[in-house]
Amino acid sequence: MLKPWRLLVLITTTPRNSINSTLSAVVLRIYGKRARPKRSWKDLSVWQNLALAFQTLGVVYGDLGTSPLYVFTDVFSKVPIRSEVDVLGALSLVIYTIALIPLAKYVFVVLKANDNGEGGTFALYSLICRYAKVNMLPNRQPADENISSYRLKLPTPELERALNIKETLEKRSSLKTVLLLLVLTGTSMVIGDGILTPAMSVMSAVSGLQGEISGFGTSAVVVVSIIILLGIFSIQRFGTGKVGFMFAPVLALWFFSLGAIGIYNLVKHDISVLKALNPAYIYFFFKKNSSAAWSALGGCVLCITGAEAMFADLGHFSVQSIQIAFTCVVFPCLLLAYMGQASYLMKYPDSASRIFYDSVPESLFWPVFVIATLAAMIASQAMISATFSCVKQAMALGCFPRLKIVHTSRKLMGQIYIPIINYFLMIMCIIVVSIFRRTTDIANAYGIAEVGVMIVSTTLVTLVMLLIWRTNLFLALCFPLVFGSIELIYLSAVLSKILEGGWLPLAFATFFLCVMYTWNYGSVLKYQSEVREKISMDFMLELGSTLGTVRVPGIGLLYNELVQGVPSIFGQFLLSLPAIHSTIVFVCIKYVPVPVVPQEERFLFRRVCPKDYHMFRCVARYGYKDVRKEGHHVFEQLLVESLEKFLRREAQDLAIESNLNEYFDNVSERSRDSGAAGGDGTDELRVPLMHDRRLEDAGSSISEETSSAFPSSVMSLDEDPSLEYELSALREAMDSGFTYLLAHGDVRAKKNSFFFKKLVINYFYAFLRKNCRAGAANMSVPHMNILQVGMTYMV
């Protein structure tokens, strides 16, 4: 690499009008071409945003759109209707809950806290991990910051505050653990939603048959709901690509039906419910019903179920499309639906138990029932898919055991199916429906999961405001004070229903939290053990290029988790095998805290030992949204192509540096002879030219002006004979085939460890490792080309 003092000589001896182009060419020639930026959602036209907004109806708003099926039913099961204050107060609560949480919080604030267009709990966590080293797995590399999607922009007005928060987070391991637990808790709540949403939505839709068909009782509702749920989960393995095109039209028709029926009820029954726009009725509602009103908050919070999906599904759409769909379609239609139901209840207060279907005109019952059932199925489908995506992201960030992932679409990489999670959700849904049997009981559990996810998002967005955004301290603290207070109030209301079903999401969350934290804890300890026990370079140099054994043609791909150094498992292979391959590549599959890593930036190569060793380190970098879908043949081809590029680039770097060294030596001699002449303008040239914007626009090719700044001997790149020899040796090794060197590792706690650590590592973590997807299957490695050795890691 070029020495800094030689760059200084270059600056002071090159004509001033060609300095920038010269430096640009040299830097870009040495460090490579700048990656082309990814196309932004901001480049979309108005019509493209409107088309995306229409599509969001079928993916994002299914859960939120089906809430009118059960909100007032649950609210008035706690507060009987005795006067108009009860109806108007409940309606006012619903209106302002929707206006404050989904509209004010998510649409106008949280959607902006995206990670290169990706949303959700893990997206926020990865965004924070890029700005502060809070990831529990210490495998971060400076080269990761060169990824085009890994751009950091620290705020200038609040820089000191941001740096203080960053330093505090990085120094205290307890804060890192708390942050990780917070993220895992939110993820566990989302998985709990994947269980409760299908059960709640489907049962609410099917319950409409109770008043329409005589003899159709609770048992019949349970049986029909289970049949529908079995159908929903059975088709997951086929993917949603073939039927996804109908989601948006069905939900659009559903929202149109909600709005139209709401207007019909308002005009026909009692338009005076518009008085509920006055928030004073919330006060009157609590004053009249006191503790019963507090309990009714648990039902009121159901009107915002699915609001988190606006942020979680952001990666598939633009911020503008989600904002347009909510403000122009979802929000007004939901308000009209709730106002229409309230208007009906003003005239028929005894219909609260099945208010949605009773408020539908009799001639439209069956069409609306069919649409409601389809909407409930779509809402369930969206939540199940979101659960798959959430588990996949957790696996990518080392927080979930490895599971089999099936890709259901060749074109859309985000459409995945995880069989074991699908069967788990199906069994749990059937158990929930069979045990609870009524939507009002499931609602008690449903509310805790929803509010829990929202509180986690509020906390993480506040941290993003303080650490990353240019947010005034007062405004940053107002966000958790306003929205956090509202969510805590709702949380206190739903927690009061723990004995009536609220324990269920807490049990689910606790189970998944223990699984994820145990896996992360064991993985971190295993990685730290590998770092401690890695082979020293002095020992490798003592072995010599033969590595103390026989080198045979072929490429050995040794998989491990180290991003630098020689893993200790390599020593086990040297002791166990009679010969070792002529080319050794230490492959590390690493997930970086960005959504997607471009294919051209996937592989990061380094030479491990001197050239004659033919040993390399390859870090294959993936984002948490990337899907490792390529087969082993494609992976091998990409790896070898990247290795050849690395070797050619390395030779070019050495050639340029050698030529520049000779040129600078000659320039230095002439400068000493000429004395101090030409000192004018030196101060002007002391400005760091690396910040010149013209450098950012420079290409990778060397311009004519740059070429004229140096003699032709400097910029000429002759073919290096050693390069051709190394490339031919690589091709010969490739022709001989690939062998995958894997470690069958066992992780055990040390004898002097605490009892709790022994329990977690020796039993819980060992059980998860034994029953999760094996490394060979997870990496799509052919079984015929595998060599494995056993090793025990003491942590």
mmCIF file of N, CA and C in Angstrom, residues 493-587:
data_model
loop_
_atom_site.group_PDB
_atom_site.id
_atom_site.type_symbol
_atom_site.label_atom_id
_atom_site.label_comp_id
_atom_site.label_asym_id
_atom_site.label_seq_id
_atom_site.Cartn_x
_atom_site.Cartn_y
_atom_site.Cartn_z
ATOM 1 N N ALA A 493 -53.248 -2.049 31.303
ATOM 2 C CA ALA A 493 -54.621 -2.555 31.182
ATOM 3 C C ALA A 493 -54.634 -4.015 30.739
ATOM 4 N N VAL A 494 -53.785 -4.363 29.763
ATOM 5 C CA VAL A 494 -53.810 -5.752 29.273
ATOM 6 C C VAL A 494 -53.129 -6.693 30.255
ATOM 7 N N LEU A 495 -52.164 -6.182 31.024
ATOM 8 C CA LEU A 495 -51.518 -7.043 32.021
ATOM 9 C C LEU A 495 -52.467 -7.429 33.141
ATOM 10 N N SER A 496 -53.501 -6.636 33.346
ATOM 11 C CA SER A 496 -54.488 -6.980 34.373
ATOM 12 C C SER A 496 -55.289 -8.220 33.995
ATOM 13 N N LYS A 497 -55.154 -8.646 32.732
ATOM 14 C CA LYS A 497 -55.889 -9.817 32.247
ATOM 15 C C LYS A 497 -54.989 -11.052 32.130
ATOM 16 N N ILE A 498 -53.900 -11.077 32.905
ATOM 17 C CA ILE A 498 -52.960 -12.201 32.805
ATOM 18 C C ILE A 498 -53.643 -13.520 33.123
ATOM 19 N N LEU A 499 -54.459 -13.545 34.165
ATOM 20 C CA LEU A 499 -55.118 -14.793 34.560
ATOM 21 C C LEU A 499 -56.229 -15.190 33.599
ATOM 22 N N GLU A 500 -56.678 -14.264 32.754
ATOM 23 C CA GLU A 500 -57.777 -14.544 31.826
ATOM 24 C C GLU A 500 -57.284 -14.793 30.409
ATOM 25 N N GLY A 501 -56.044 -15.176 30.266
ATOM 26 C CA GLY A 501 -55.484 -15.480 28.948
ATOM 27 C C GLY A 501 -54.256 -14.681 28.606
ATOM 28 N N GLY A 502 -53.991 -13.611 29.377
ATOM 29 C CA GLY A 502 -52.829 -12.792 29.101
ATOM 30 C C GLY A 502 -51.505 -13.494 29.344
ATOM 31 N N TRP A 503 -51.540 -14.606 30.073
ATOM 32 C CA TRP A 503 -50.307 -15.356 30.335
ATOM 33 C C TRP A 503 -49.754 -16.027 29.074
ATOM 34 N N LEU A 504 -50.622 -16.259 28.098
ATOM 35 C CA LEU A 504 -50.219 -17.028 26.924
ATOM 36 C C LEU A 504 -49.090 -16.356 26.123
ATOM 37 N N PRO A 505 -49.234 -15.067 25.703
ATOM 38 C CA PRO A 505 -48.120 -14.462 24.957
ATOM 39 C C PRO A 505 -46.865 -14.312 25.802
ATOM 40 N N LEU A 506 -47.035 -14.124 27.119
ATOM 41 C CA LEU A 506 -45.866 -14.048 27.986
ATOM 42 C C LEU A 506 -45.135 -15.383 28.028
ATOM 43 N N ALA A 507 -45.893 -16.478 28.018
ATOM 44 C CA ALA A 507 -45.269 -17.806 28.001
ATOM 45 C C ALA A 507 -44.537 -18.038 26.674
ATOM 46 N N PHE A 508 -45.182 -17.674 25.561
ATOM 47 C CA PHE A 508 -44.536 -17.802 24.254
ATOM 48 C C PHE A 508 -43.263 -16.955 24.195
ATOM 49 N N ALA A 509 -43.377 -15.695 24.636
ATOM 50 C CA ALA A 509 -42.239 -14.779 24.576
ATOM 51 C C ALA A 509 -41.093 -15.281 25.444
ATOM 52 N N THR A 510 -41.421 -15.789 26.629
ATOM 53 C CA THR A 510 -40.373 -16.303 27.521
ATOM 54 C C THR A 510 -39.670 -17.503 26.905
ATOM 55 N N PHE A 511 -40.437 -18.395 26.294
ATOM 56 C CA PHE A 511 -39.847 -19.575 25.667
ATOM 57 C C PHE A 511 -38.890 -19.192 24.543
ATOM 58 N N PHE A 512 -39.353 -18.349 23.616
ATOM 59 C CA PHE A 512 -38.501 -17.972 22.489
ATOM 60 C C PHE A 512 -37.346 -17.084 22.929
ATOM 61 N N LEU A 513 -37.564 -16.259 23.943
ATOM 62 C CA LEU A 513 -36.482 -15.435 24.462
ATOM 63 C C LEU A 513 -35.363 -16.305 25.037
ATOM 64 N N CYS A 514 -35.738 -17.337 25.772
ATOM 65 C CA CYS A 514 -34.727 -18.261 26.324
ATOM 66 C C CYS A 514 -33.981 -18.990 25.227
ATOM 67 N N VAL A 515 -34.700 -19.434 24.197
ATOM 68 C CA VAL A 515 -34.055 -20.139 23.089
ATOM 69 C C VAL A 515 -33.059 -19.229 22.380
ATOM 70 N N MET A 516 -33.501 -18.004 22.046
ATOM 71 C CA MET A 516 -32.653 -17.101 21.272
ATOM 72 C C MET A 516 -31.451 -16.618 22.083
ATOM 73 N N TYR A 517 -31.669 -16.274 23.338
ATOM 74 C CA TYR A 517 -30.552 -15.771 24.135
ATOM 75 C C TYR A 517 -29.550 -16.889 24.436
ATOM 76 N N THR A 518 -30.050 -18.096 24.702
ATOM 77 C CA THR A 518 -29.148 -19.229 24.930
ATOM 78 C C THR A 518 -28.285 -19.496 23.710
ATOM 79 N N TRP A 519 -28.891 -19.454 22.531
ATOM 80 C CA TRP A 519 -28.131 -19.696 21.298
ATOM 81 C C TRP A 519 -27.098 -18.588 21.087
ATOM 82 N N ASN A 520 -27.491 -17.349 21.288
ATOM 83 C CA ASN A 520 -26.552 -16.242 21.110
ATOM 84 C C ASN A 520 -25.421 -16.303 22.135
ATOM 85 N N TYR A 521 -25.768 -16.616 23.379
ATOM 86 C CA TYR A 521 -24.777 -16.691 24.451
ATOM 87 C C TYR A 521 -23.752 -17.795 24.164
ATOM 88 N N GLY A 522 -24.236 -18.968 23.785
ATOM 89 C CA GLY A 522 -23.328 -20.067 23.470
ATOM 90 C C GLY A 522 -22.478 -19.784 22.242
ATOM 91 N N SER A 523 -23.071 -19.140 21.211
ATOM 92 C CA SER A 523 -22.318 -18.826 19.994
ATOM 93 C C SER A 523 -21.208 -17.822 20.264
ATOM 94 N N VAL A 524 -21.484 -16.822 21.104
ATOM 95 C CA VAL A 524 -20.468 -15.821 21.449
ATOM 96 C C VAL A 524 -19.316 -16.471 22.210
ATOM 97 N N LEU A 525 -19.632 -17.337 23.180
ATOM 98 C CA LEU A 525 -18.582 -18.021 23.939
ATOM 99 C C LEU A 525 -17.750 -18.932 23.031
ATOM 100 N N LYS A 526 -18.396 -19.595 22.093
ATOM 101 C CA LYS A 526 -17.675 -20.467 21.152
ATOM 102 C C LYS A 526 -16.731 -19.632 20.285
ATOM 103 N N TYR A 527 -17.195 -18.486 19.810
ATOM 104 C CA TYR A 527 -16.353 -17.631 18.973
ATOM 105 C C TYR A 527 -15.153 -17.111 19.765
ATOM 106 N N GLN A 528 -15.397 -16.687 21.003
ATOM 107 C CA GLN A 528 -14.297 -16.209 21.841
ATOM 108 C C GLN A 528 -13.276 -17.312 22.098
ATOM 109 N N SER A 529 -13.755 -18.551 22.249
ATOM 110 C CA SER A 529 -12.836 -19.675 22.442
ATOM 111 C C SER A 529 -11.993 -19.906 21.195
ATOM 112 N N GLU A 530 -12.590 -19.780 20.007
ATOM 113 C CA GLU A 530 -11.840 -19.940 18.766
ATOM 114 C C GLU A 530 -10.775 -18.861 18.617
ATOM 115 N N VAL A 531 -11.114 -17.635 19.019
ATOM 116 C CA VAL A 531 -10.142 -16.538 18.926
ATOM 117 C C VAL A 531 -8.953 -16.801 19.842
ATOM 118 N N ARG A 532 -9.212 -17.290 21.049
ATOM 119 C CA ARG A 532 -8.132 -17.546 22.002
ATOM 120 C C ARG A 532 -7.209 -18.671 21.533
ATOM 121 N N GLU A 533 -7.780 -19.675 20.874
ATOM 122 C CA GLU A 533 -7.015 -20.869 20.547
ATOM 123 C C GLU A 533 -6.482 -20.889 19.120
ATOM 124 N N LYS A 534 -6.579 -19.784 18.387
ATOM 125 C CA LYS A 534 -6.121 -19.793 17.000
ATOM 126 C C LYS A 534 -4.601 -19.972 16.934
ATOM 127 N N ILE A 535 -4.134 -20.533 15.828
ATOM 128 C CA ILE A 535 -2.720 -20.863 15.639
ATOM 129 C C ILE A 535 -1.937 -19.592 15.342
ATOM 130 N N SER A 536 -0.781 -19.453 15.957
ATOM 131 C CA SER A 536 0.038 -18.259 15.760
ATOM 132 C C SER A 536 0.727 -18.313 14.400
ATOM 133 N N MET A 537 1.020 -17.127 13.849
ATOM 134 C CA MET A 537 1.689 -17.064 12.558
ATOM 135 C C MET A 537 3.134 -17.549 12.667
ATOM 136 N N ASP A 538 3.765 -17.360 13.814
ATOM 137 C CA ASP A 538 5.134 -17.850 13.995
ATOM 138 C C ASP A 538 5.202 -19.363 13.809
ATOM 139 N N PHE A 539 4.205 -20.065 14.346
ATOM 140 C CA PHE A 539 4.177 -21.520 14.212
ATOM 141 C C PHE A 539 3.969 -21.919 12.750
ATOM 142 N N MET A 540 3.109 -21.171 12.037
ATOM 143 C CA MET A 540 2.872 -21.475 10.631
ATOM 144 C C MET A 540 4.150 -21.265 9.814
ATOM 145 N N LEU A 541 4.910 -20.224 10.133
ATOM 146 C CA LEU A 541 6.149 -19.969 9.401
ATOM 147 C C LEU A 541 7.191 -21.038 9.693
ATOM 148 N N GLU A 542 7.190 -21.561 10.921
ATOM 149 C CA GLU A 542 8.113 -22.641 11.256
ATOM 150 C C GLU A 542 7.812 -23.915 10.475
ATOM 151 N N LEU A 543 6.514 -24.159 10.200
ATOM 152 C CA LEU A 543 6.143 -25.362 9.451
ATOM 153 C C LEU A 543 6.639 -25.299 8.013
ATOM 154 N N GLY A 544 6.713 -24.092 7.456
ATOM 155 C CA GLY A 544 7.134 -23.952 6.072
ATOM 156 C C GLY A 544 5.967 -24.097 5.120
ATOM 157 N N SER A 545 6.248 -23.913 3.832
ATOM 158 C CA SER A 545 5.183 -23.929 2.828
ATOM 159 C C SER A 545 4.551 -25.306 2.677
ATOM 160 N N THR A 546 5.231 -26.366 3.077
ATOM 161 C CA THR A 546 4.636 -27.708 2.997
ATOM 162 C C THR A 546 3.713 -27.993 4.170
ATOM 163 N N LEU A 547 3.718 -27.111 5.171
ATOM 164 C CA LEU A 547 2.878 -27.253 6.374
ATOM 165 C C LEU A 547 3.199 -28.542 7.135
ATOM 166 N N GLY A 548 4.427 -29.059 6.962
ATOM 167 C CA GLY A 548 4.834 -30.259 7.679
ATOM 168 C C GLY A 548 4.193 -31.524 7.168
ATOM 169 N N THR A 549 3.632 -31.473 5.968
ATOM 170 C CA THR A 549 2.965 -32.647 5.400
ATOM 171 C C THR A 549 3.120 -32.598 3.884
ATOM 172 N N VAL A 550 2.322 -33.379 3.172
ATOM 173 C CA VAL A 550 2.383 -33.423 1.713
ATOM 174 C C VAL A 550 1.263 -32.557 1.154
ATOM 175 N N ARG A 551 1.567 -31.715 0.161
ATOM 176 C CA ARG A 551 0.554 -30.882 -0.498
ATOM 177 C C ARG A 551 0.127 -31.571 -1.794
ATOM 178 N N VAL A 552 -1.149 -31.876 -1.920
ATOM 179 C CA VAL A 552 -1.675 -32.538 -3.112
ATOM 180 C C VAL A 552 -2.592 -31.581 -3.859
ATOM 181 N N PRO A 553 -2.748 -31.720 -5.176
ATOM 182 C CA PRO A 553 -3.594 -30.803 -5.946
ATOM 183 C C PRO A 553 -5.040 -30.816 -5.434
ATOM 184 N N GLY A 554 -5.628 -29.659 -5.417
ATOM 185 C CA GLY A 554 -7.015 -29.515 -4.972
ATOM 186 C C GLY A 554 -7.186 -28.273 -4.124
ATOM 187 N N ILE A 555 -8.434 -27.887 -3.933
ATOM 188 C CA ILE A 555 -8.761 -26.721 -3.120
ATOM 189 C C ILE A 555 -9.505 -27.190 -1.877
ATOM 190 N N GLY A 556 -8.972 -26.877 -0.734
ATOM 191 C CA GLY A 556 -9.623 -27.211 0.526
ATOM 192 C C GLY A 556 -10.310 -25.979 1.105
ATOM 193 N N LEU A 557 -11.623 -26.059 1.265
ATOM 194 C CA LEU A 557 -12.405 -24.960 1.841
ATOM 195 C C LEU A 557 -12.686 -25.299 3.303
ATOM 196 N N LEU A 558 -11.977 -24.622 4.205
ATOM 197 C CA LEU A 558 -12.131 -24.886 5.626
ATOM 198 C C LEU A 558 -13.085 -23.846 6.208
ATOM 199 N N TYR A 559 -14.273 -24.300 6.588
ATOM 200 C CA TYR A 559 -15.299 -23.392 7.125
ATOM 201 C C TYR A 559 -15.065 -23.162 8.616
ATOM 202 N N ASN A 560 -15.067 -21.907 8.992
ATOM 203 C CA ASN A 560 -14.962 -21.542 10.398
ATOM 204 C C ASN A 560 -15.558 -20.149 10.566
ATOM 205 N N GLU A 561 -15.599 -19.660 11.791
ATOM 206 C CA GLU A 561 -16.240 -18.379 12.064
ATOM 207 C C GLU A 561 -15.258 -17.239 12.292
ATOM 208 N N LEU A 562 -13.965 -17.518 12.251
ATOM 209 C CA LEU A 562 -12.971 -16.468 12.463
ATOM 210 C C LEU A 562 -12.867 -15.578 11.228
ATOM 211 N N VAL A 563 -12.756 -14.270 11.452
ATOM 212 C CA VAL A 563 -12.580 -13.342 10.342
ATOM 213 C C VAL A 563 -11.106 -13.028 10.113
ATOM 214 N N GLN A 564 -10.239 -13.460 11.000
ATOM 215 C CA GLN A 564 -8.802 -13.289 10.806
ATOM 216 C C GLN A 564 -8.057 -14.352 11.617
ATOM 217 N N GLY A 565 -6.842 -14.664 11.160
ATOM 218 C CA GLY A 565 -6.041 -15.676 11.842
ATOM 219 C C GLY A 565 -6.310 -17.080 11.329
ATOM 220 N N VAL A 566 -5.507 -18.014 11.809
ATOM 221 C CA VAL A 566 -5.627 -19.426 11.422
ATOM 222 C C VAL A 566 -6.362 -20.167 12.530
ATOM 223 N N PRO A 567 -7.514 -20.780 12.237
ATOM 224 C CA PRO A 567 -8.295 -21.455 13.284
ATOM 225 C C PRO A 567 -7.587 -22.692 13.808
ATOM 226 N N SER A 568 -7.831 -22.992 15.057
ATOM 227 C CA SER A 568 -7.185 -24.150 15.688
ATOM 228 C C SER A 568 -7.612 -25.458 15.053
ATOM 229 N N ILE A 569 -8.787 -25.486 14.439
ATOM 230 C CA ILE A 569 -9.258 -26.723 13.816
ATOM 231 C C ILE A 569 -8.353 -27.126 12.650
ATOM 232 N N PHE A 570 -7.653 -26.136 12.060
ATOM 233 C CA PHE A 570 -6.738 -26.456 10.964
ATOM 234 C C PHE A 570 -5.604 -27.359 11.457
ATOM 235 N N GLY A 571 -5.164 -27.139 12.694
ATOM 236 C CA GLY A 571 -4.149 -28.005 13.277
ATOM 237 C C GLY A 571 -4.635 -29.429 13.424
ATOM 238 N N GLN A 572 -5.918 -29.596 13.728
ATOM 239 C CA GLN A 572 -6.482 -30.946 13.832
ATOM 240 C C GLN A 572 -6.467 -31.655 12.477
ATOM 241 N N PHE A 573 -6.735 -30.902 11.410
ATOM 242 C CA PHE A 573 -6.688 -31.497 10.074
ATOM 243 C C PHE A 573 -5.255 -31.896 9.700
ATOM 244 N N LEU A 574 -4.293 -31.049 10.052
ATOM 245 C CA LEU A 574 -2.896 -31.389 9.745
ATOM 246 C C LEU A 574 -2.452 -32.655 10.473
ATOM 247 N N LEU A 575 -2.956 -32.847 11.687
ATOM 248 C CA LEU A 575 -2.592 -34.037 12.454
ATOM 249 C C LEU A 575 -3.349 -35.273 11.981
ATOM 250 N N SER A 576 -4.581 -35.086 11.488
ATOM 251 C CA SER A 576 -5.435 -36.231 11.160
ATOM 252 C C SER A 576 -5.272 -36.707 9.731
ATOM 253 N N LEU A 577 -4.912 -35.804 8.801
ATOM 254 C CA LEU A 577 -4.852 -36.174 7.387
ATOM 255 C C LEU A 577 -3.411 -36.465 6.970
ATOM 256 N N PRO A 578 -3.201 -37.433 6.083
ATOM 257 C CA PRO A 578 -1.836 -37.733 5.599
ATOM 258 C C PRO A 578 -1.318 -36.669 4.629
ATOM 259 N N ALA A 579 -2.223 -35.880 4.052
ATOM 260 C CA ALA A 579 -1.823 -34.835 3.105
ATOM 261 C C ALA A 579 -2.837 -33.708 3.190
ATOM 262 N N ILE A 580 -2.452 -32.566 2.667
ATOM 263 C CA ILE A 580 -3.339 -31.409 2.674
ATOM 264 C C ILE A 580 -3.341 -30.795 1.278
ATOM 265 N N HIS A 581 -4.360 -30.066 0.952
ATOM 266 C CA HIS A 581 -4.556 -29.563 -0.405
ATOM 267 C C HIS A 581 -3.538 -28.479 -0.748
ATOM 268 N N SER A 582 -3.308 -28.334 -2.041
ATOM 269 C CA SER A 582 -2.313 -27.357 -2.505
ATOM 270 C C SER A 582 -2.780 -25.920 -2.274
ATOM 271 N N THR A 583 -4.089 -25.713 -2.287
ATOM 272 C CA THR A 583 -4.663 -24.381 -2.011
ATOM 273 C C THR A 583 -5.651 -24.511 -0.866
ATOM 274 N N ILE A 584 -5.439 -23.713 0.151
ATOM 275 C CA ILE A 584 -6.322 -23.721 1.313
ATOM 276 C C ILE A 584 -7.018 -22.362 1.420
ATOM 277 N N VAL A 585 -8.323 -22.400 1.551
ATOM 278 C CA VAL A 585 -9.103 -21.167 1.729
ATOM 279 C C VAL A 585 -9.912 -21.304 3.015
ATOM 280 N N PHE A 586 -9.668 -20.419 3.965
ATOM 281 C CA PHE A 586 -10.464 -20.381 5.195
ATOM 282 C C PHE A 586 -11.714 -19.548 4.912
ATOM 283 N N VAL A 587 -12.855 -20.208 4.852
ATOM 284 C CA VAL A 587 -14.106 -19.545 4.476
ATOM 285 C C VAL A 587 -14.902 -19.209 5.737
#
